[in-house]
Coordinates of C-alpha atoms in Angstrom, one line a residue:
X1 CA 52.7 121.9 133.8
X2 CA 49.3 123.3 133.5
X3 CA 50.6 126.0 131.5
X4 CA 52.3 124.0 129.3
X5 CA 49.1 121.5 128.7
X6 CA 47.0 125.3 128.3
X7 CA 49.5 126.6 126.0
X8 CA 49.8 123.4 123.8
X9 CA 46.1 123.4 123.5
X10 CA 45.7 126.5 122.6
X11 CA 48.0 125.9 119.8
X12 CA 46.4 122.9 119.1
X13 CA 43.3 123.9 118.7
X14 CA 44.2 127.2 116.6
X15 CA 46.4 124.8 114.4
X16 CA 43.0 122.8 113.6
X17 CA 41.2 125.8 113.4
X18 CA 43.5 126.7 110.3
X19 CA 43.4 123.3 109.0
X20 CA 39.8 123.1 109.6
X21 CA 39.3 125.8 107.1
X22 CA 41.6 124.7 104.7
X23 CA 42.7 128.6 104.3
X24 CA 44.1 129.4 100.7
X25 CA 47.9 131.0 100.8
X26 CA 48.0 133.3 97.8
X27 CA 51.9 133.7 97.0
X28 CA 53.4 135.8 94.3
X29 CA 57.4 135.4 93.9
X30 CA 60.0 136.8 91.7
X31 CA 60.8 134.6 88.7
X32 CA 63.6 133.0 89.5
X33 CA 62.2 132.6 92.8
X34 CA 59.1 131.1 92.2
X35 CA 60.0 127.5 90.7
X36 CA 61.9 126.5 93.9
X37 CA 58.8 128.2 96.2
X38 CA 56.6 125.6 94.7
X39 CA 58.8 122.5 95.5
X40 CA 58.7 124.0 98.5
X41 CA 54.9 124.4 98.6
X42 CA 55.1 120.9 97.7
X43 CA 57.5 119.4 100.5
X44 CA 54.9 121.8 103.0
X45 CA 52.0 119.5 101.8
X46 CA 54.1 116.5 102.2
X47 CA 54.8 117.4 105.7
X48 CA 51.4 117.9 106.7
X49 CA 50.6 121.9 105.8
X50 CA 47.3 122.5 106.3
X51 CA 46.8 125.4 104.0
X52 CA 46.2 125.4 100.2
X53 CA 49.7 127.2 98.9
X54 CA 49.2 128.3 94.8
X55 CA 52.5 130.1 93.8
X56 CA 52.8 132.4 90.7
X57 CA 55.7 134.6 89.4
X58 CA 55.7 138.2 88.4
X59 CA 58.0 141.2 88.2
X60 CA 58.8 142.9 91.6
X61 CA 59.0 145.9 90.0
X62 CA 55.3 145.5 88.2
X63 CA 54.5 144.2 91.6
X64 CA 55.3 146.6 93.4
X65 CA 53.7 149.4 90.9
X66 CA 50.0 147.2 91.5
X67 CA 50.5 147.5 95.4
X68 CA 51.3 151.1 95.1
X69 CA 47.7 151.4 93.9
X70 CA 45.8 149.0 96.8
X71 CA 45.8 146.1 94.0
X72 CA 44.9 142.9 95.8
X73 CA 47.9 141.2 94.7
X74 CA 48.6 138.5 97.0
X75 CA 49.1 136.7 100.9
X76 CA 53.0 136.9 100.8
X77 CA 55.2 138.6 98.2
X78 CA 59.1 137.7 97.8
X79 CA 60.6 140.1 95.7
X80 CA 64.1 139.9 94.9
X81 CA 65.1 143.0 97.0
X82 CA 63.9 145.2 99.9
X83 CA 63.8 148.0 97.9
X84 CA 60.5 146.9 96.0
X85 CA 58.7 147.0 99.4
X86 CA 59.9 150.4 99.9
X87 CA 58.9 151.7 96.4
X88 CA 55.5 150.1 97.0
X89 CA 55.2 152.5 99.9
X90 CA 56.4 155.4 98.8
X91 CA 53.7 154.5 95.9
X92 CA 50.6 154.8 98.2
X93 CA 50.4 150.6 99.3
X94 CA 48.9 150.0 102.8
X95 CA 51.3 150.6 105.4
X96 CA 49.4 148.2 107.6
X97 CA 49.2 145.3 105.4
X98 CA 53.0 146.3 103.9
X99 CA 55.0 144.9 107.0
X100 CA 59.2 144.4 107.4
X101 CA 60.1 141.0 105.3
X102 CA 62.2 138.6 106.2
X103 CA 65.1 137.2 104.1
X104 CA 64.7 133.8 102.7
X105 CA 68.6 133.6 100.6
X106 CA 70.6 135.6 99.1
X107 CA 72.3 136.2 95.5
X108 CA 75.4 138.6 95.0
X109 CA 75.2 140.9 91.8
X110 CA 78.2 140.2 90.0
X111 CA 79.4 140.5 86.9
X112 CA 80.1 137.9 84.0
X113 CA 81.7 137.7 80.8
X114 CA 82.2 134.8 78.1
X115 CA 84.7 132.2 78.4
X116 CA 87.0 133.8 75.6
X117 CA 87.0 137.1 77.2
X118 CA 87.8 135.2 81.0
X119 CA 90.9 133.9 79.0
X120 CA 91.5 137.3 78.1
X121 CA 91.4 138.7 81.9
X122 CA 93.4 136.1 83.0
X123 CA 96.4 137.2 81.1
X124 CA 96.5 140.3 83.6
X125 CA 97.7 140.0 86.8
X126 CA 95.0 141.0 90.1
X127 CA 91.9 140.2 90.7
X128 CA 89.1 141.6 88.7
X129 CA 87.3 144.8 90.0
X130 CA 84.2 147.1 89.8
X131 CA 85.8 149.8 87.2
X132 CA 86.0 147.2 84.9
X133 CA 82.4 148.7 83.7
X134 CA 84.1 152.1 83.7
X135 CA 85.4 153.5 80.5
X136 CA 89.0 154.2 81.3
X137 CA 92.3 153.9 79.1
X138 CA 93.1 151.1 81.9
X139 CA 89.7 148.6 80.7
X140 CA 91.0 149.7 76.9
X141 CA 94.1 148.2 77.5
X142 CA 92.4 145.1 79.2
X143 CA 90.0 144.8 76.7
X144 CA 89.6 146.9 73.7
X145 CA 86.7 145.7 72.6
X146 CA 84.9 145.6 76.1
X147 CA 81.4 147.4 76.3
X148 CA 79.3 147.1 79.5
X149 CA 75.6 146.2 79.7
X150 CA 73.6 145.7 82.3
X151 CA 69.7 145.4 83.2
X152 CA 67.3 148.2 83.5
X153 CA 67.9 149.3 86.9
X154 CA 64.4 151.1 86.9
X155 CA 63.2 147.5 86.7
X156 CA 65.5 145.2 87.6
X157 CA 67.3 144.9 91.6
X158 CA 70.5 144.1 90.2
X159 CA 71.1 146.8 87.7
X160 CA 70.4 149.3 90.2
X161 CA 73.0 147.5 92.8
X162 CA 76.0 147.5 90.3
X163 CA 75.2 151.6 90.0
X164 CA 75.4 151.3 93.9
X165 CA 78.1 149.6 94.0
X166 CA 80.9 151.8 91.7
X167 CA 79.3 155.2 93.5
X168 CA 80.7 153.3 96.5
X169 CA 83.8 151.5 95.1
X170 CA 85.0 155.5 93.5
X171 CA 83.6 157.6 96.5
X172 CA 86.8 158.6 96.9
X173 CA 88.3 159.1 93.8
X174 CA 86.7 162.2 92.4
X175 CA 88.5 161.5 88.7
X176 CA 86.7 158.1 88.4
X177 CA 83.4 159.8 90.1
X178 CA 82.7 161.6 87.3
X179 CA 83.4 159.2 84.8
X180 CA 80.6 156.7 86.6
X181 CA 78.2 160.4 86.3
X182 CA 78.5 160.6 82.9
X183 CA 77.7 156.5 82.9
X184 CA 75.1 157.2 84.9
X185 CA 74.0 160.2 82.4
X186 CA 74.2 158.2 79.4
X187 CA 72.6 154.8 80.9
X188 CA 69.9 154.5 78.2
X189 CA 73.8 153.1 76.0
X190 CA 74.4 150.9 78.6
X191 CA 71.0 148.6 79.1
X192 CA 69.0 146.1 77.5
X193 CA 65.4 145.4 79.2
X194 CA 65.5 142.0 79.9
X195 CA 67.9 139.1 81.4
X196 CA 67.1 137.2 78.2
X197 CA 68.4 140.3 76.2
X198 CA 70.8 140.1 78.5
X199 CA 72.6 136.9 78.5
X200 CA 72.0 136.4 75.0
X201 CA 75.2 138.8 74.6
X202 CA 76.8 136.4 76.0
X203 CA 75.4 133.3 74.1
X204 CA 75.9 135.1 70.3
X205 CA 79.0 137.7 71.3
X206 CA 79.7 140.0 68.4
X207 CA 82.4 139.0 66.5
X208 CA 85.8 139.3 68.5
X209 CA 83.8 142.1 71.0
X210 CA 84.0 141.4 74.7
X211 CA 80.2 142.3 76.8
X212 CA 80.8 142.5 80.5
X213 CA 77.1 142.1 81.6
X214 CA 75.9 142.7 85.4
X215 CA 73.8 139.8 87.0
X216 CA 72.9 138.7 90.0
X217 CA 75.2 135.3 90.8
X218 CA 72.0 133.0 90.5
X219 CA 71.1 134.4 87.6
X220 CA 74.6 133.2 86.0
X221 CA 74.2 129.7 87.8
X222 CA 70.4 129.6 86.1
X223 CA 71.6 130.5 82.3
X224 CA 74.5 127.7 83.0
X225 CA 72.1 125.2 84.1
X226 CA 70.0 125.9 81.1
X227 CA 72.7 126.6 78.6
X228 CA 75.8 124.8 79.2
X229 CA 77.5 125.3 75.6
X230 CA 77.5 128.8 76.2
X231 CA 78.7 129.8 79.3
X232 CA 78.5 132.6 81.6
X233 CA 81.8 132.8 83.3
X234 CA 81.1 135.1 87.2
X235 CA 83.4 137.6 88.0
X236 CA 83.7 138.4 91.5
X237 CA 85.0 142.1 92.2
X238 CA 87.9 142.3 94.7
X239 CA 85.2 144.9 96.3
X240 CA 82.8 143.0 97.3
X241 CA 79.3 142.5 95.7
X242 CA 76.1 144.1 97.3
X243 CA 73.1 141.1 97.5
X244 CA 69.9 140.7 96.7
X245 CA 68.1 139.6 99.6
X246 CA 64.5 138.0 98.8
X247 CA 62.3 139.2 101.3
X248 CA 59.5 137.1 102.1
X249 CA 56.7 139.2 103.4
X250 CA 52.8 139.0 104.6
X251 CA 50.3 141.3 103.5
X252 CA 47.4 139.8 104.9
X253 CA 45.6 140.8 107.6
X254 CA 43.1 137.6 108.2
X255 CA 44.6 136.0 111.2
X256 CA 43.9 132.4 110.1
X257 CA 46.2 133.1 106.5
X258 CA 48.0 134.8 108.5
X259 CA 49.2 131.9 110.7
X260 CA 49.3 130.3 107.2
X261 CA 51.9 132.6 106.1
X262 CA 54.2 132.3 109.1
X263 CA 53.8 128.2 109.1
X264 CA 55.0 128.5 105.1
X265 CA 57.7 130.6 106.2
X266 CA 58.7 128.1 108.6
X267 CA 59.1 125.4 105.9
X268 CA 60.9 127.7 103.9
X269 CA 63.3 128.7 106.5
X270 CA 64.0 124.8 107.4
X271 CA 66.8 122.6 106.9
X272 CA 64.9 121.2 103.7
X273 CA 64.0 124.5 102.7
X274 CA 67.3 126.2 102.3
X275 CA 68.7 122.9 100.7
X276 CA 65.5 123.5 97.7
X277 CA 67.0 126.8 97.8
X278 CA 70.8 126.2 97.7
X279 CA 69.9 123.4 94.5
X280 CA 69.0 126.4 92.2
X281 CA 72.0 128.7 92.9
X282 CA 71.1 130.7 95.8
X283 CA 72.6 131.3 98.9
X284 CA 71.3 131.3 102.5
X285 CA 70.8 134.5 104.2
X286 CA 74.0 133.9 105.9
X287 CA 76.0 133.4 102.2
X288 CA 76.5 130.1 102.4
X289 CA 76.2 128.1 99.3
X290 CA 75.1 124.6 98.5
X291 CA 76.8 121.8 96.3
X292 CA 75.1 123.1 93.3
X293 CA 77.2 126.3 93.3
X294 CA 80.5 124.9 91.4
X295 CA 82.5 125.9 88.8
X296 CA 80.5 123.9 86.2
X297 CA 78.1 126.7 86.8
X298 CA 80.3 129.8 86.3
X299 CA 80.3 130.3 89.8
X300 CA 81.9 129.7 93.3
X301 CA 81.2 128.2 96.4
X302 CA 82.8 131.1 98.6
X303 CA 80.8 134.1 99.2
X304 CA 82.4 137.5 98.0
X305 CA 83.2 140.5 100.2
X306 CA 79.5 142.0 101.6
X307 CA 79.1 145.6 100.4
X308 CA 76.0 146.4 102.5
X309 CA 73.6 148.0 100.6
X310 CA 72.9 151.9 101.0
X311 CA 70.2 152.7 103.6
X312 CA 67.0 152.9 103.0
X313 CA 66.2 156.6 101.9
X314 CA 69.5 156.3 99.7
X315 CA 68.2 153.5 97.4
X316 CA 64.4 154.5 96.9
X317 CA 66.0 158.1 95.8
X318 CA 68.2 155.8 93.5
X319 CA 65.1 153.3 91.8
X320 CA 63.3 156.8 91.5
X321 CA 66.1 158.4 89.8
X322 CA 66.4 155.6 87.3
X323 CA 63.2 155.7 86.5
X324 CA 62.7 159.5 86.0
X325 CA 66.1 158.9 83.8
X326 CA 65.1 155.9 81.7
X327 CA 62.0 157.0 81.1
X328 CA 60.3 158.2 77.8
X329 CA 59.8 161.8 77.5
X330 CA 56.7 163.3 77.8
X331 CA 57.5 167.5 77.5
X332 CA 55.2 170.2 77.2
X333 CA 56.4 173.7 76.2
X334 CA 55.3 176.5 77.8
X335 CA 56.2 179.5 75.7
X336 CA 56.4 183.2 76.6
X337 CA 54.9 185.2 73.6
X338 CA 54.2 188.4 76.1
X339 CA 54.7 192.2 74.2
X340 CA 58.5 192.1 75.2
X341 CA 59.4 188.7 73.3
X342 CA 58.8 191.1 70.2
X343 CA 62.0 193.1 70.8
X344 CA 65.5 192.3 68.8
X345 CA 67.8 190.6 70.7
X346 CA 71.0 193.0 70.8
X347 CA 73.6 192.0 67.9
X348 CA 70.9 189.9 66.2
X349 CA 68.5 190.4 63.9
X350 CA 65.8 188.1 65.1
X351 CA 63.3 189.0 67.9
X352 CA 63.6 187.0 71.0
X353 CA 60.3 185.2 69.7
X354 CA 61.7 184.0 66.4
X355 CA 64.8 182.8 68.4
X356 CA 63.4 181.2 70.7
X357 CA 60.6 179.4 67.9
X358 CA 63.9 178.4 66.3
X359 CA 65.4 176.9 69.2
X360 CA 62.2 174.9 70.5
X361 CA 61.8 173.6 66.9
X362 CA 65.6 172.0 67.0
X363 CA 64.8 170.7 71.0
X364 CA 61.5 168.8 69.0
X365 CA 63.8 167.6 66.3
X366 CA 66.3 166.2 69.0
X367 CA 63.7 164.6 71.0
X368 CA 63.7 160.4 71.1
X369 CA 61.5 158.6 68.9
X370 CA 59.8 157.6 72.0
X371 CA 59.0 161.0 73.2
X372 CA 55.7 163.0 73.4
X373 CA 55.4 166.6 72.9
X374 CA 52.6 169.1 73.3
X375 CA 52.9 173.1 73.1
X376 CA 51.2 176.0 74.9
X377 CA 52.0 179.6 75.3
X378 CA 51.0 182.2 78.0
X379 CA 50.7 186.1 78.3
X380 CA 47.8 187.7 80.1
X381 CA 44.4 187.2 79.1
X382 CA 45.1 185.0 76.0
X383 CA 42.0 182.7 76.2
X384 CA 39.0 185.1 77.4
X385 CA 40.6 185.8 81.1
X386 CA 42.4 182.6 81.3
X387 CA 46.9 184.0 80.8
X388 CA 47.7 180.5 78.8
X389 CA 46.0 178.1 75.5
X390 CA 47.0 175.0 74.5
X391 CA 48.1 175.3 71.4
X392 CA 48.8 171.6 70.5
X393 CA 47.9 169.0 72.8
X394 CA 50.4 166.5 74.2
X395 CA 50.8 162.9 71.8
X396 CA 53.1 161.1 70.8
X397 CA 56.3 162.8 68.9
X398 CA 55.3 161.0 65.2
X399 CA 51.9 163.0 64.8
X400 CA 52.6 166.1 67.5
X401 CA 55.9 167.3 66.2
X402 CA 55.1 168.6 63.0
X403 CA 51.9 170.1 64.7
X404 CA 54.4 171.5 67.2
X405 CA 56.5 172.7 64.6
X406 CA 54.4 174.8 62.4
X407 CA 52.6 176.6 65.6
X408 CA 56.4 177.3 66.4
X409 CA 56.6 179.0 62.9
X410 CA 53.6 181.0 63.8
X411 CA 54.2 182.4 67.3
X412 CA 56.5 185.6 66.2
X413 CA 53.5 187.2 64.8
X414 CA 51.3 186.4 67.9
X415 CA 53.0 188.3 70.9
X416 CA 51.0 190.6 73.4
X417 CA 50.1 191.3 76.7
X418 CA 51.9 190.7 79.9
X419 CA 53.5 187.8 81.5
X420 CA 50.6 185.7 83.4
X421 CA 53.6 183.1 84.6
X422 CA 51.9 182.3 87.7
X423 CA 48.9 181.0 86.6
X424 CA 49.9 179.6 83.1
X425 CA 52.9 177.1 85.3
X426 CA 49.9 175.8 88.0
X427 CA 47.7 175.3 84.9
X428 CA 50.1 173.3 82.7
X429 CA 51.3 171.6 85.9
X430 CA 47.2 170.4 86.5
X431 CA 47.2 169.4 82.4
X432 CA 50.8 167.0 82.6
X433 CA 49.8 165.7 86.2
X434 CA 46.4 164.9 84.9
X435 CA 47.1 163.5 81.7
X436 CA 50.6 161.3 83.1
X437 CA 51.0 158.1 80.9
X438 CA 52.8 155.0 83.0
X439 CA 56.8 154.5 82.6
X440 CA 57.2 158.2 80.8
X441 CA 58.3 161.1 82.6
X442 CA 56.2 164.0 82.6
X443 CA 57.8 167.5 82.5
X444 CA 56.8 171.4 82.1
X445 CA 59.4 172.9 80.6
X446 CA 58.8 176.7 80.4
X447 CA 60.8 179.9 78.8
X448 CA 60.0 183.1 79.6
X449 CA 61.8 186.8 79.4
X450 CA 60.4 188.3 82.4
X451 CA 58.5 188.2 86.4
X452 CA 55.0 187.8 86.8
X453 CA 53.1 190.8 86.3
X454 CA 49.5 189.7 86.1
X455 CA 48.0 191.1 89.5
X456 CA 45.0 189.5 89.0
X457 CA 46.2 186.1 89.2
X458 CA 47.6 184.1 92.0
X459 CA 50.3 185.0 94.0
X460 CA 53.5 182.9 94.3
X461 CA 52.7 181.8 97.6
X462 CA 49.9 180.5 96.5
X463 CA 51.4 178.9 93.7
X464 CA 54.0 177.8 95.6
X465 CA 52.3 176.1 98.0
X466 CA 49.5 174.3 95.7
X467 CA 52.6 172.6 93.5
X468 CA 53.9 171.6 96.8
X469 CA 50.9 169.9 97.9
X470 CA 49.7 168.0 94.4
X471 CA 53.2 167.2 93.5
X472 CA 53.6 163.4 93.7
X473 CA 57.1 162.3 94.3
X474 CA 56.1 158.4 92.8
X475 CA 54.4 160.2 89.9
X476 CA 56.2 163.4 89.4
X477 CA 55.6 166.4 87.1
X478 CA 58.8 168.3 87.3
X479 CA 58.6 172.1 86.0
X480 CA 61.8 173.4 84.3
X481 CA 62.3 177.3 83.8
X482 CA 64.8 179.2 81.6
X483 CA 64.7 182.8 81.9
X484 CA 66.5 185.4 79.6
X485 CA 67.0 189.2 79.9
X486 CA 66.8 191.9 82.5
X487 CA 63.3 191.3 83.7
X488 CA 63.9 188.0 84.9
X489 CA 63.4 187.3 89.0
X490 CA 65.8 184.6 89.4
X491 CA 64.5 183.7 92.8
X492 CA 60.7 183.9 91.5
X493 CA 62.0 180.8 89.1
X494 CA 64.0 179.2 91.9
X495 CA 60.8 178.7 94.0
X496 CA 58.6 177.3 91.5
X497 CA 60.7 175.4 90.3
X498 CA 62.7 173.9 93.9
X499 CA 59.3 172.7 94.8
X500 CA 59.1 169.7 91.8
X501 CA 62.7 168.9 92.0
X502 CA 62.9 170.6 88.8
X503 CA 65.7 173.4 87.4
X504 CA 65.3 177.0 87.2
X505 CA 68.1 178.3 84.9
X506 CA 68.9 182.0 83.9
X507 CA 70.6 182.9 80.8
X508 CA 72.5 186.4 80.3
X509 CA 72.8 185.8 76.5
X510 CA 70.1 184.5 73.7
X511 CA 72.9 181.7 73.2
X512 CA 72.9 180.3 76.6
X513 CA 69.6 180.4 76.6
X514 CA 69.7 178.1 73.6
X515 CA 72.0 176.0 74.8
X516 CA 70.4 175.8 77.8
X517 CA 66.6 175.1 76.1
X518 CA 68.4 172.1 74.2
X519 CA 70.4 170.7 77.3
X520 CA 67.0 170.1 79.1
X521 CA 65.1 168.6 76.1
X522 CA 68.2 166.4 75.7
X523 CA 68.6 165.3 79.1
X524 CA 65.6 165.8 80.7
X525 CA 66.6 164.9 85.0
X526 CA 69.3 166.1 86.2
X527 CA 71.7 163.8 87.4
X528 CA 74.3 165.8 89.3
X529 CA 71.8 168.3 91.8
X530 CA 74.9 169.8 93.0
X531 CA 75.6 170.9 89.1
X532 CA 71.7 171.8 88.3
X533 CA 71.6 174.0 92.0
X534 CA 74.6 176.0 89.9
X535 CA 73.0 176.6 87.3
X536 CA 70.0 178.7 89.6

């Protein structure tokens, strides 16, 4: 009993402690989140919360980027998925004031269609599945006119789940596995950067045409809700749906907010809680829906299938991939224009300069509107002692190309000297990681016809070793190397390039050197690494 009565008083008298100080309990929510939070907040104050509870709504993605550099954000995020946590981290947030969230609801990403193209579906027997986003002759018959969209999944949880979701569903179908690569490849087709964008294919469809967007369910239930006259019909995959799962998680480290925190948490978790939750179309942790989650809404009461999510490792690798791939370009050429570019390539009549001018100027002419370019070349001793000079500096594509261009034209009547690779790669490396610009992907993309042969440079361990330790894998700089000819160390290019997840690539012919010059500019990360390792 006297433990009790201590025990009680203790928590008594820390409880008007908090209260006494009236703490203020920052919160910062995902959108969709956020509205039902602040009833929340409300019913909390109702009950008898001490603390002052403001709630405000941003991105988890622009979130996450703010945490990743030691932004004071916020007393408690809720993102809409783990992964946002993880991508802070891996960004450079505090991993003391970062802790392990826990799951307030859920939302299964599902797909959704119009109510003329559910008609449509229904006319074919089965249930509906996960290739329907695939491009196969069995969709075409389905739906001719069927073309698949889906949100940003560098930004958005649930466009990055439904890419999760058909690696899993066709892991063992190695036809339909490269079909959902070359989705995958050619994503930038396939995505519109916002759920307004979104949905509003599905509120103005294109005359007789057939969108099959990817949403998460409560996002369907919220554009019903809102837009009744045109709606959002939820398709449920016989596969199973992977959720997002709205971590709720502290990141203060004052012990008075952060008994705040968990006392919120506990409102949020109650009875009353989950019911504000369940009214707006989300799920408990558990899947269970509420009342509101009815056909009236294009959706169902009954949970789909749980496809877990990948672990941990395996969707951070994903969310960076996406947004090395959805990124804007931002490429500087590194050109060879040593003594032996001056020699004719055999069966041509161009020099390997001229040729390779003439392919960088069609990789510039290919490049997206979005893109920035910037040009240097390297020998040995091309800029007093220094092996490399920037010859235009890196801008946007609308006022560097034609720079780049005519500099292009120029280079066959500029080669001499040796081949300073080492130190001209570390140097343009320094340049791109120094001059990075946010949500474009920075890349060194270097040609060259032979091995480093400047000793008075630094050695490739050395080189080696300084890329690996300034390369940032949130804020990468990959280097790219062709190589053409005889003098080319394959293994040389291997290292340098292994060590920024870039490509080193070896042509035996001026034309697959070409083709290989152009494939990079065009494509820029390499999608399959089992396909770029061939190409060593």
């Amino acid at each position: 009993m006297l433990l009790v009565a201590l025990g009680g008083g203790a928590y008594a008298l820390m409880n008007r402690t908090a209260c006494g100080e009236h703490p203020a309990l920052r919160v910062v929510a995902a959108p969709e989140i956020g509205p039902a939070l602040v009833r929340i907040a409300r019913q909390y104050t109702k009950d008898g919360g001490c603390a002052a509870i403001s709630v405000r709504t941003k991105s988890s993605a622009d979130t996450a980027d703010q945490l990743g550099l030691r932004k004071d954000v916020a007393d408690v995020w809720v993102p809409d998925a783990s992964v946002w946590t993880d991508l802070a981290l891996a960004q450079g947030a505090d991993r003391t004031l970062l802790g392990q969230g826990t799951s307030i609801a859920h939302s299964p990403v599902i797909m959704a269609v119009t109510q003329e193209t559910a008609t449509k579906l229904a006319l074919h027997p089965g249930e509906p599945s996960w290739t329907l986003l695939i491009p196969t002759s069995a969709t075409k018959r389905r739906l001719p006119r069927a073309f698949t969209t889906l949100p940003t999944p560098s930004r958005y949880a649930s466009g990055l789940a439904a890419l999760n979701v058909l690696n899993a569903v066709v892991a063992d179908r190695p036809d339909m596995l490269k079909i959902v690569q070359g989705v995958t490849a050619n994503l930038k087709r396939a995505i519109v950067p916002s759920e307004e964008a979104l949905f509003g294919l599905v509120d103005q469809p294109a005359g007789g045409a057939d969108p099959v967007i990817v949403a998460s369910e409560q996002a369907v239930w919220r554009h019903n809700d809102a837009r009744p006259d045109h709606r959002a019909i939820g398709l449920y995959p016989k596969e199973g749906a992977i959720a997002l799962d709205y971590p709720y998680v502290p990141m203060t480290k004052d012990p008075v907010r952060r008994r705040a925190a968990e006392e919120f948490l506990r409102t949020v978790t109650s009875p009353e809680g989950r019911t504000l939750l369940q009214a707006v179309g989300f799920r408990d942790p558990g899947g269970k829906a509420g009342s509101a989650m009815d056909e009236r809404h294009g959706v169902r009461t009954a949970p789909p299938r749980d496809i877990p999510a990948p672990d941990t490792r395996t969707t951070l690798r994903a969310l960076l991939s996406m947004r090395l791939l959805l990124a804007d370009t931002r490429a500087l050429l590194l050109l060879d224009i040593s003594g032996s570019m001056a020699e004719r390539i055999p069966g041509m009549t161009q020099t390997r300069m001229q040729a390779t001018a003439g392919f960088a100027e069609a990789g510039i002419r290919s490049l997206p509107k979005g893109s920035d370019v910037g040009l240097w070349v390297f020998s040995t001793n091309l800029d007093g002692d220094k092996d490399y000079k920037e010859v235009v500096p890196v801008g946007p594509l609308r006022e560097r190309g034609p720079q780049v261009v005519r500099e292009l034209r120029r280079l066959p009547g500029s080669t001499r000297g040796d081949t300073g690779l080492y130190d001209s790669v570390l140097a343009a490396f320094r340049s791109a990681s120094k001059h990075q610009v946010k949500d474009m992907l920075s890349s060194v993309i270097v040609f060259t016809d032979g091995r480093n042969d400047d000793p008075s440079g630094i050695s490739r361990a050395r080189l080696v070793s300084t890329l690996r330790r300034e390369f940032k894998p949130a804020q990468p700089v990959t280097i790219t190397l062709i190589g053409y000819g005889d003098g080319i160390d394959a293994r040389e290019l291997r290292q340098i390039a292994q060590v920024t997840n870039g490509v080193a690539m070896v042509a035996s012919t001026f034309d697959q050197a070409q083709q290989l010059f152009l494939q990079v500019i065009a494509n820029r990360v390499c999608v399959d690494r089992g396909r770029c390792a061939s190409q060593g």
